[in-house]
Amino acid sequence: MRVGLMFASAAALAFGLTAAGPALAVPGDPMPGCETQVFANWCDGPIREDGSWKRCLFAHGQYGGGVYTPPVQNCFIVPGPDRIPPLPLGQPPYHID
């Protein structure tokens, strides 16, 4: 009886795995004006008359080594393409179209 139940469970599991569609790690391309990096997404708003734009960082929640880092959202103004720091610490050194 147990062996039959195990085979029936295995068959149902195998059918469920083959009948289900493939899972994707990345749901698709980011929205226009956004760029996906390893641990975060960067999104830029339209360029203003003075050359500046609004940039938002969306960092994903992380768990590792027994420590959980919650997701973060931070938006700030980029003064212009000629005023981006030489070491922008992970952010793109250009406006994202």
Short mmCIF file of C-alpha atoms in Angstrom, two decimals, residues 2 7 10 14 16 18 20 24 28 31 38 45 47 53 56-57 59 67 77 88 91 96:
data_model
loop_
_atom_site.label_atom_id
_atom_site.label_comp_id
_atom_site.label_asym_id
_atom_site.label_seq_id
_atom_site.Cartn_x
_atom_site.Cartn_y
_atom_site.Cartn_z
CA ARG A 2 2.77 2.46 0.92
CA PHE A 7 4.56 5.69 -6.91
CA ALA A 10 5.90 10.47 -7.72
CA ALA A 14 6.33 14.29 -12.41
CA GLY A 16 2.88 18.49 -12.43
CA THR A 18 6.10 18.61 -16.93
CA ALA A 20 3.78 23.51 -15.63
CA LEU A 24 11.98 32.45 -15.55
CA GLY A 28 11.71 40.41 -18.80
CA MET A 31 10.89 49.40 -17.94
CA VAL A 38 22.96 42.37 -9.99
CA GLY A 45 13.46 60.38 -15.22
CA ILE A 47 16.24 65.24 -18.64
CA TRP A 53 17.40 64.43 -14.00
CA CYS A 56 15.92 56.26 -8.36
CA LEU A 57 17.62 53.19 -6.91
CA ALA A 59 17.77 47.65 -4.17
CA VAL A 67 21.74 38.68 8.11
CA ILE A 77 18.78 64.51 -8.41
CA PRO A 88 29.70 56.45 -9.04
CA GLN A 91 25.28 53.57 -10.64
CA ILE A 96 19.45 55.80 -18.87
#
